[in-house]
Amino acid sequence: MTENSTSLSAAEFSQPLIELRGIYKSFGGKVVLEGADLAIYPGDALAIIGPSGTGKSTILRIIAGLLAPDAGEVYIKGQRRRGLIDDASDPIRMSMVFQQAALFDSLSVEENVGFFLYQNSKLPRRQIRELVAEKLELVGLPGTGDLYPAELSGGMRKRVSFARAILDNPYDQADNPQILLYDEPTAGLDPIASTVIEDLIGELQRTSGCSTYAVVTHQDTTIRRTAKRLVFLYQGKVRWQGTLTDMQMTDDPYMRQFLSGQVDGPIEVLGHGF
């Protein structure tokens, strides 16, 4: 692994909110993660990048507590997590935005966004609806609460999932997300819709009260418009990490091939040469 440290922000020297140490994960006989280390710091804008099928979404799900590693350790604010998120309470709440938005088709936009509070709080429905309306306004979708997912464009569904992720309980800090996890937030969107989502990621970091996020992506514009720090995964290992400035200056062969899109280099290209 090549690690550029000259330009890393001051956040690098604070205690990580999340730290993964020597993470291994396999599915059947396929090794997906092989000794991966990763940390997320307060105020981070981290992009987890790399070729398709290299373990990016898997590591995000391990961070979220949706998957347990086969080996290795996960620490949340210095406390070791054992098992899945349902096995014990993490000291912080994380919210995840899934690649396909993962909305409930049978629920309205308002019910989708308010789902967590409806299920986990004693707030009256009227107040939850008001909180939902505030979040829909924040993501640029005012007045859409009565619509259903089938009535929305792909970009609108993404924004609804953002509103759901940042919904908080003003009376219970434990219900408020401190880290947002985005899994391929611009996948399948046209360039204009992608720009809207990329801008929204930055806007939510400034305005939602949740100032830390990690985004999985392999799209160049999303990397450059949303990330300040990057971790490059390949064949289950962290091959490179550094800042956006480091990325533009690096001579690391894995990063240069990935950024240029060349088929020749240390990254194996399926079917190349046939």
PDB file of C-alpha atoms in Angstrom, residues 26 42-43 58 75 78 84 86 102 110 121 125 135 152 161 170 179 181-182 194 199 201 221 223 237 254-255 262:
ATOM      1  CA  SER A  26     -15.494 -14.063   1.988  1.00  0.00           C
ATOM      2  CA  PRO A  42     -14.845  13.492  12.608  1.00  0.00           C
ATOM      3  CA  GLY A  43     -15.725  15.837   9.745  1.00  0.00           C
ATOM      4  CA  THR A  58     -18.956  -4.872   1.328  1.00  0.00           C
ATOM      5  CA  TYR A  75     -14.162  -0.016  16.564  1.00  0.00           C
ATOM      6  CA  GLY A  78     -12.880   3.371  20.426  1.00  0.00           C
ATOM      7  CA  LEU A  84     -23.995  -7.040  13.775  1.00  0.00           C
ATOM      8  CA  ASP A  86     -28.653  -5.583  15.995  1.00  0.00           C
ATOM      9  CA  ALA A 102     -34.296   1.085  -1.079  1.00  0.00           C
ATOM     10  CA  GLU A 110     -43.670  10.929   3.841  1.00  0.00           C
ATOM     11  CA  SER A 121     -39.895   7.086  18.755  1.00  0.00           C
ATOM     12  CA  ARG A 125     -47.555  11.568  13.917  1.00  0.00           C
ATOM     13  CA  LYS A 135     -36.059  17.297   5.477  1.00  0.00           C
ATOM     14  CA  LEU A 152     -40.651   9.729  -8.801  1.00  0.00           C
ATOM     15  CA  SER A 161     -33.459   8.344   0.575  1.00  0.00           C
ATOM     16  CA  PRO A 170     -34.950  16.779  18.181  1.00  0.00           C
ATOM     17  CA  ILE A 179     -22.203   9.560  10.010  1.00  0.00           C
ATOM     18  CA  LEU A 181     -22.798   6.272   4.393  1.00  0.00           C
ATOM     19  CA  TYR A 182     -23.503   6.563   0.656  1.00  0.00           C
ATOM     20  CA  SER A 194     -25.506  13.253 -10.770  1.00  0.00           C
ATOM     21  CA  ASP A 199     -23.974  19.038  -4.669  1.00  0.00           C
ATOM     22  CA  ILE A 201     -23.949  15.544  -0.457  1.00  0.00           C
ATOM     23  CA  THR A 221     -17.073  13.412 -11.090  1.00  0.00           C
ATOM     24  CA  ILE A 223     -14.907  11.454  -6.531  1.00  0.00           C
ATOM     25  CA  LYS A 237      -6.828  -4.570   0.258  1.00  0.00           C
ATOM     26  CA  TYR A 254      -2.762   1.382  -9.371  1.00  0.00           C
ATOM     27  CA  MET A 255      -4.175   4.882  -9.018  1.00  0.00           C
ATOM     28  CA  GLN A 262      -6.084   2.321 -19.308  1.00  0.00           C
TER      29      GLN A 262
END
